[in-house]
Amino acid sequence: MASNNNSSDRQRIAQQRLGRIAAHLHKHEDGNSGIIAKECKIDATGSTEENKGTVPRKRQEIMKWNGWGYSDSKFLFNKKGQAEFTGKRYRLSGMTLPSLQDWFENTFGASVKHKSPATPVLNASVVPPPRLNEAFVENLKATGIPFSNEAEDRLFRAHGHCLHEIFALREGKKFERVPDMVVWPNCHNDVVKIVELACKHNVCLIPYGGGTSVTSALECPPEETRCIVSLDTSQMNRILWLDENNLVAHVEAGIIGQDLERLLNESGYCTGHEPDSMEFSSLGGWVATRASGMKKNVYGNIEDLVIHIKAVTPRGVIEKSCQGPRTSTGPDIHHFILGSEGTLGVVTEVTMKIRPIPEYQKYGSVVFPNFEAGVACLREVAKQRCAPASIRLMDNTQFHFGHALKPQVSSIFTHFLEGLKKFYITKLKGFDPHQLVVATLLFEGDHERVLQHEKEVYDIAATFGGLAAGEDNGQRGYLLTFVIAYLRDLGMDYCVVAESFETSVPWDRVLDLCQNVKERIIRECKERGVQFQPLTSCRVTQTYDSGACIYFYFAFNYRGLADPVHTYEQVEHAAREEILANGGSLSHHHGVGKLRKEWMKDSISNVGVGMLKSVKEYVDPGNIFGNRNLL
Amino acid sequence: RELSSESNIYIYCFNILVFVTLQQRDPMLKRDGFEDILEERRNSSDLKYALRCYAPVLYKGVTPCKANMLKNIVLQSDQLHYVINQVSQESGEAPDIIQEEASVILEEMAHRLQISTVRFFAFALSKAFKTLFQHVCVNEEGIQRLQQAIQEHPVVLLPSHRSYMDFLLMSYILYTYDLALPVIAAGMDFMGMKFVGEMLRMSGAFFIRRSFGGDKLYWAVFSEYVKTMLRNGFAPIEFFLEGTRSRTCKSLTPKLGLLNIVIEPFFKGEVFDVNLVPVSISYERILEESLYARELLGVPKPKESTSGLLKARRILSEDYGSIHVYFGQPVSVRSLAQGKVNRSTYNLFPRHIPRKPMEETQSFVNDTAYRIVRLQEDNMVLKPWVLMASLLLQNLEGLELSVLTEQTVWLRGLALSYAAFLDWPDHAPTAKVVSSSLALHRGLACVSGGRVSLVVGEPLGPVTPEEALFNRAVSVLSCASYRNQVLHVFLRPAMLAVAMLHLSDEVYNCFSFLWDMFSNDFILCPGDIVQDFEEACYLLVKTGAVQMPQQDIVMTDIGQPTLSFFNGLLEPFLQGYQVVCRYLCEEASEGLTEKQYIPAVRSFYSVLCVFTGNLRCYEVLSSDMQKNALAALLRMDAVRKVKVADQVTLIVNKMAVNSIDDILGKNRMISHINQTQISPGLSLVAVAEDLYRDGLTPSYIR
């Protein structure tokens, strides 16, 4: 059990670390509370004990009901036509971004005059009335576990962040099916009770963690006639214990990424697991979707990080009997749960690896003459297995996009473009501004090692014509990741729809896949009557020994289209087909959900699907976990 | 005249379908107009033209690649390295040595496109074309489409191949319109012409050996060379799907090797798409006209040599009429492959390791090849003479000029209603059209005493019966090369007509028998049998030659001329195949080798002809028909090939050949010559039923 009496050195590091997280995340006001290790008492749910998590039961109190993130943070074009980011949470907060409007209008052929505002308030009539299972409700009441069947709570949990979901919310469209009630278990035992009651009364359960799904995984199956209960894990957000000898922590699965890092940091540790959604996504969600973190090169992906998983299924609780670092005991049962997307049960507690906070952290960036050179460099870095904690390659479009986010007054972004232009004319002669791409880097470790590592990577980059382009440039690259979802909301205010999707692919196919997918999108948009050139952009976000993860952004101005969401979906579908035809995987880390179910058979073979089905059938014969993802 | 019940269903289903497909084809048949590119050449300086600024648009703005750089890319490719190592391991030679071999192969193969040489050709060809031809006509809209296509995706130009002129002509036209010059796959035989070979190389030709079956290294160098050019889009790639010049002016069944190579990068995701552009080059008179006839009759083709080319100068003094070059609509491989080939099957194998194409891919490529050749056919321009030649060949004894004129007008109407691309002079009286056609082709036909007949060359000295036959055959085959140009327009209804007139009991079955039998001679897309049958019905109904009341196909009162013309059109083929069957049944010896086959059929026919005196199927003397007939019999398992030592021997299943002969020969004149071999009790209907037991899938005669 760790607490505040660690050495002052560690405290200092922890503070530093916190500062950094805050730097690219948000400024959390209460930064010095210790880790609470406590047992879930039978009556804990009813206790008045203060919940230290960021996420309240009523999420809508701090988060948008029809967009991304916190209610107080959003992009808008002010009266002067300049973009600004409201709120105080992010480093861009309160700043104006003078180049964003030009970039936006030029890229999409959009205009700030053509607004497409969202419905301002939730109209309760879009939410169908709850179909409650009275017996279940009665039994649930007896346990004291809090629940709600208010329209707002239920609607909030009826969707993830797919374009069509957010679009429907903004337009005030009627939802065919939403959860009939929401329950907030406070601990593992609560979950056991809920699952037992659900089985007893044949109620459909849909686990809900951070709600950041982009695969329609949270969508309620419209054909579901039973009472649907959304099981919100957000109140199960404690670190139950921390073992410094073995460097593991035992954590409740409802904890969201930022809280987990913050709490561990206070003790001088971190998990190092930083998916782009970490502000809101939960540990249980990561396990259920096989999440991947930005710094997986040092810390590994979620499957490398978990030591022990406890999950509640209709058959009972599944967990291993020891915490051995590796076992040979038949197929790893963790792998039935990892990626099960809420179809088998609820992950309640996870033991995961922790690491001391690294002493030193440094951003960096390298400019390459073109995407080909950049990919070749990343491939070489992967081959030599010297990838920094994070290494990403943004294409030219994304490079320009990043620049459009340059704030007016900022020490970090000052005069970069001008600087680069000079740089370009003097030293980089021969770099075409419409071709060049940038790799962003993040190094972590001992001060000395970081510098050494940095040199190693820059030396490799140099052999591919890459030139170091500064820390600021690198940091801005990562910033884009965290504000991109807010930017989508801005786009939707001005008739632009946008989405991202990802894949993983062997190294030798990276270039062709990027090229062909972009071309396919452009062609499909044209064929489907999209009047404006779409934005297609990609980056290589992860490197592996044998391949890479590619992340695409895709957006277009939908003015003139009758059903932009449908058009968008058709294009995304075509893009996925193109990915699969070019040797890409169905998903690297977003998962399958319901959005990509149709390709499962082709992806894992009929026998593979049969295996998963038989597991589902054994574990959950009554289809209590009836979100119908995956299969 | 009842159709079998199975056929009825097909007819009902496909009446609708064919209507739709024909309507779909119709927009394609709205053809572009032509511009004469020689007109400007006659009015302005050729030298200035040859030296003008040439700055074509390129694929996605790539800079053209120097020939040496291209070679380096190929030699350093993973693909080639893999094969080099493989060959090295198999042969025990050091990889360096194999690499050196590869480099030599590439040296021998690669083009060295130079703009100066192109300019030389631009100048020289301008002069030559103006002397030889009245017009060189190009559809400019096609050129615009091509220009667009070149910028979007790698382009493969697929011209028809009737003459040596073809690829010089292509490059000439592309230069004229400021388009990227193609690199052209040419047969190694050109390299025999020392100087000319190098000139061609410098104008963009690359040379491939005619056969390199088992040579892995050669194949690797070759395919990687072509793919590198394609992937990088440095230049359009041009080759002839037919593989060689068609000596008969019929389109040849496509060869798939190069098409496989250029399509593969799409399947492997190395390019987003590949545009195939069919190009139809129609000559009013072919330079090689009489050469071809002799070649088909077994006088060997002269070896390509520079001195031979110079001797050919005399052709410069003749009038060869016009050339029409039609650039078709670019065909996107991606769209064609949609739903037919699952590209993800390429995901599990490293892309640089050569691999035999999968079945699915093979049949796709085969299908594509046939479709492209049909597109070439569709846009071939036909001259009035082509119609006249078809009529003359059905009247070898000659025709009254007035009758010929009248029938030509009739045939013109028929051809037009079948969407033939006929270049009939506007506002000219028919008599004028006929007489000027006869004038241009005076070497083939002459008018004497108001009768038109074929010209037969008279050699000096006494003439043996064989020589007379040969001379007669030369003139018939030359004439046939014009008739052949119109066959693709009439083929399907003509097969139906034959099926109706001679084999009327099971019209669909007989049609499909003919379809199958002739699929080496004509371009019949694999698997399109039902569609072709429907098209035939549709066309015959459309022109009023037949009616289809309920479940019948019935000739109308006015249908007789049409059907009998069609019957006559295919008669030479039916007879030719029958002679081959007869030969195999009656004369072929036990150990007949493949090599002996052609001369043996020839002498069989000569003997037959000399003895009976009244045979008219000269076309069976053509090696082309003999090969096609043999291929058909092999395909139908009536003949088998057996390799004994290094000889290929033909084993004839006489029973099967006989039944085929029987179906072909019912009511046909040759059948009365020798009826002894026909097996008793083998009725036509029984054979037909046996052949098509499964309705559409022919279960071949065993």
mmCIF file of C-alpha atoms in Angstrom, chain A residues 506 508-510 512-513 515-517 519-521 523 526 577-584 602, chain B residues 60 152-153 267-273 332 334-335 338 343-344 346-352:
data_model
loop_
_atom_site.group_PDB
_atom_site.id
_atom_site.type_symbol
_atom_site.label_atom_id
_atom_site.label_comp_id
_atom_site.label_asym_id
_atom_site.label_seq_id
_atom_site.Cartn_x
_atom_site.Cartn_y
_atom_site.Cartn_z
ATOM 1 C CA PRO A 506 2.871 -5.328 -42.819
ATOM 2 C CA ASP A 508 5.965 -3.568 -47.227
ATOM 3 C CA ARG A 509 2.343 -2.627 -47.786
ATOM 4 C CA VAL A 510 2.222 0.563 -45.741
ATOM 5 C CA ASP A 512 0.443 1.262 -51.016
ATOM 6 C CA LEU A 513 -2.294 0.934 -48.436
ATOM 7 C CA GLN A 515 -2.144 5.640 -51.121
ATOM 8 C CA ASN A 516 -4.944 3.354 -52.219
ATOM 9 C CA VAL A 517 -7.230 4.059 -49.286
ATOM 10 C CA GLU A 519 -7.597 7.415 -53.479
ATOM 11 C CA ARG A 520 -10.555 5.164 -52.841
ATOM 12 C CA ILE A 521 -12.071 7.714 -50.480
ATOM 13 C CA ARG A 523 -13.151 8.403 -55.738
ATOM 14 C CA LYS A 526 -16.930 11.857 -56.105
ATOM 15 C CA GLU A 577 -12.893 -2.848 -48.016
ATOM 16 C CA GLU A 578 -9.921 -1.175 -49.590
ATOM 17 C CA ILE A 579 -7.919 -1.627 -46.397
ATOM 18 C CA LEU A 580 -8.729 -5.321 -46.290
ATOM 19 C CA ALA A 581 -7.926 -5.753 -49.974
ATOM 20 C CA ASN A 582 -4.561 -4.127 -49.365
ATOM 21 C CA GLY A 583 -3.528 -6.425 -46.577
ATOM 22 C CA GLY A 584 -4.671 -4.297 -43.654
ATOM 23 C CA ASP A 602 -13.419 -13.156 -43.609
ATOM 24 C CA LYS B 60 0.544 12.216 -61.617
ATOM 25 C CA GLU B 152 -5.025 9.292 -63.396
ATOM 26 C CA HIS B 153 -3.740 5.748 -63.501
ATOM 27 C CA PHE B 267 -4.298 -7.209 -57.366
ATOM 28 C CA LYS B 268 -1.292 -6.767 -55.153
ATOM 29 C CA GLY B 269 -2.373 -3.251 -54.273
ATOM 30 C CA GLU B 270 0.730 -1.722 -55.803
ATOM 31 C CA VAL B 271 -1.379 0.553 -57.962
ATOM 32 C CA PHE B 272 -4.873 1.820 -57.370
ATOM 33 C CA ASP B 273 -6.097 0.939 -60.802
ATOM 34 C CA SER B 332 -10.760 0.209 -65.482
ATOM 35 C CA ARG B 334 -10.655 -2.142 -60.765
ATOM 36 C CA SER B 335 -14.233 -1.838 -61.962
ATOM 37 C CA GLN B 338 -15.242 -5.684 -58.613
ATOM 38 C CA ARG B 343 -7.745 -9.175 -53.604
ATOM 39 C CA SER B 344 -7.259 -10.097 -49.986
ATOM 40 C CA TYR B 346 -2.945 -11.890 -51.975
ATOM 41 C CA ASN B 347 -2.452 -10.886 -48.352
ATOM 42 C CA LEU B 348 -0.937 -14.098 -47.099
ATOM 43 C CA PHE B 349 1.958 -14.362 -49.480
ATOM 44 C CA PRO B 350 4.909 -11.991 -49.763
ATOM 45 C CA ARG B 351 4.377 -9.813 -52.770
ATOM 46 C CA HIS B 352 7.874 -10.100 -54.124
#
